[in-house]
mmCIF file of C-alpha atoms in Angstrom:
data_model
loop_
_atom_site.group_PDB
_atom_site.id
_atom_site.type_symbol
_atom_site.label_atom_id
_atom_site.label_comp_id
_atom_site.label_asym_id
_atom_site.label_seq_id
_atom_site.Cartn_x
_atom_site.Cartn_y
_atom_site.Cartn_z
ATOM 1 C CA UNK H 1 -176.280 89.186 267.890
ATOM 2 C CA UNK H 2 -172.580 87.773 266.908
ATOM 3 C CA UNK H 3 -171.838 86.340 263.820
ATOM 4 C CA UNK H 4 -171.592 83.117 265.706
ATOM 5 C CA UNK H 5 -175.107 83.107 266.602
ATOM 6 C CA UNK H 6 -175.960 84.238 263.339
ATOM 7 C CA UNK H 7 -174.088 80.920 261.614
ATOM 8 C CA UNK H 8 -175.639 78.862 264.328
ATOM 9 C CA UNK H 9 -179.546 80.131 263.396
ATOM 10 C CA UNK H 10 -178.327 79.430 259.614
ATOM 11 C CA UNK H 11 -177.036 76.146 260.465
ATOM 12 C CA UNK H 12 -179.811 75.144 262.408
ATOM 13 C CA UNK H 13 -182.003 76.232 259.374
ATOM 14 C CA UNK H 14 -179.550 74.430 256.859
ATOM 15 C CA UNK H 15 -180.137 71.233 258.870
ATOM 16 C CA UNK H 16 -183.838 71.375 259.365
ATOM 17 C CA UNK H 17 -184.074 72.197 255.489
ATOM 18 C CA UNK H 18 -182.400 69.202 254.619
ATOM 19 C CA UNK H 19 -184.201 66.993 257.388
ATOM 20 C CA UNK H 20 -187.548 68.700 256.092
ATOM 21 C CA UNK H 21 -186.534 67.285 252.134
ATOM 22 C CA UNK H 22 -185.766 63.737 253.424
ATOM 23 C CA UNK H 23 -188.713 63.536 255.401
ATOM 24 C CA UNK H 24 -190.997 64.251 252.420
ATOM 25 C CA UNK H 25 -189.398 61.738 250.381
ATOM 26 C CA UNK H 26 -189.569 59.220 253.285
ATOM 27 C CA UNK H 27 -193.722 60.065 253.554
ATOM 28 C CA UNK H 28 -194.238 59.525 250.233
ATOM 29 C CA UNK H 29 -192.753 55.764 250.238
ATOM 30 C CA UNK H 30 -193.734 55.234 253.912
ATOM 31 C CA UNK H 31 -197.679 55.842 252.283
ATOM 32 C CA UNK H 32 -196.899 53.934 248.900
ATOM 33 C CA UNK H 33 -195.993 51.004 250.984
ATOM 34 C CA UNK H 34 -199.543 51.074 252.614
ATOM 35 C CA UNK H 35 -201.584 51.873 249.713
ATOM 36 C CA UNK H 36 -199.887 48.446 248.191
ATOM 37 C CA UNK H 37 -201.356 46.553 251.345
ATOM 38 C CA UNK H 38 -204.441 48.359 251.227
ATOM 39 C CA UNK H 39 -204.843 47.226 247.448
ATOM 40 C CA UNK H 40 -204.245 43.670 248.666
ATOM 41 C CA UNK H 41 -207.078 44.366 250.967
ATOM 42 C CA UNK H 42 -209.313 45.534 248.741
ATOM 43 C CA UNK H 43 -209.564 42.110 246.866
ATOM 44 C CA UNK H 44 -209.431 40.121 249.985
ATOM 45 C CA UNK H 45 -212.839 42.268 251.002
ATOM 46 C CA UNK H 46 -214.130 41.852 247.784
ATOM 47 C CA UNK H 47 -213.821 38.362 248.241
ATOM 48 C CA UNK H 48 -215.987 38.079 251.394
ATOM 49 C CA UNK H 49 -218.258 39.698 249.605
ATOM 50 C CA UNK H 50 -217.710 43.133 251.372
ATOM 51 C CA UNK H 51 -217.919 45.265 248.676
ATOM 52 C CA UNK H 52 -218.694 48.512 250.264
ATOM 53 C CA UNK H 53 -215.635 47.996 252.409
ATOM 54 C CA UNK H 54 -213.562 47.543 249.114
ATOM 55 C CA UNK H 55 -214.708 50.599 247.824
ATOM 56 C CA UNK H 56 -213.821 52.882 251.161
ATOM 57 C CA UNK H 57 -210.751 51.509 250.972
ATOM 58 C CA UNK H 58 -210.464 52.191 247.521
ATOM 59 C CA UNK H 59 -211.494 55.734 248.048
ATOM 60 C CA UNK H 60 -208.565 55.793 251.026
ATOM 61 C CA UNK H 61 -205.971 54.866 248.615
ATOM 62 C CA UNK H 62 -207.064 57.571 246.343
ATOM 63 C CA UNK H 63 -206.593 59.806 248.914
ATOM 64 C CA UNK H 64 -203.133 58.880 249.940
ATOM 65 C CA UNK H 65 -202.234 59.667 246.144
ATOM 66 C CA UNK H 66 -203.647 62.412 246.514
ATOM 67 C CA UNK H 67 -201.393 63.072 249.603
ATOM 68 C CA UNK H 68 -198.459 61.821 247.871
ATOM 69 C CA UNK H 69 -198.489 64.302 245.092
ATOM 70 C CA UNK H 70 -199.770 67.012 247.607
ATOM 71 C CA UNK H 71 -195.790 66.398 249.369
ATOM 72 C CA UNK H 72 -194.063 65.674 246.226
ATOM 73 C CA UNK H 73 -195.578 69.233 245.418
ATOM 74 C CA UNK H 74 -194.470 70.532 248.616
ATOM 75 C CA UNK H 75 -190.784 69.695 247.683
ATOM 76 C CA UNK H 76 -190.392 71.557 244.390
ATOM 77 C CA UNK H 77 -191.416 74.369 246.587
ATOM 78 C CA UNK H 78 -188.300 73.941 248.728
#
């Protein structure tokens, strides 16, 4: 292979390292911004008196944190 299509595989690597690190960043707010709403949610459903829907949603936020420091992880690794 050339050096050019060595630079171009690097490149192309560079660029989808970079893309990879913003993308990470941009999960983790994209998912912070629904676990706010959910919260809102979870008092709305509490209430009507839904408890048990409160507390899966609860549960669902706790997972997205869990998410959230599952990517933030991911990053340092980069």
């Amino acid at each position: 292979m050339s050096s050019q299509g060595l630079n171009a595989d690097s490149n192309e690597e560079n660029k989808d390292e970079k893309t990879l690190k913003v993308l990470l960043v941009h999960w983790v707010n994209h998912n912070k911004s629904h676990q706010e709403n959910f919260l809102k949610w979870v008092d709305k459903a509490e209430e009507m008196g839904k408890d048990k829907t409160a507390q899966f949603i609860k549960k669902a936020n706790e997972y997205i944190e869990k998410a959230n420091e599952m990517l933030l992880e991911a990053k340092k690794h980069m």
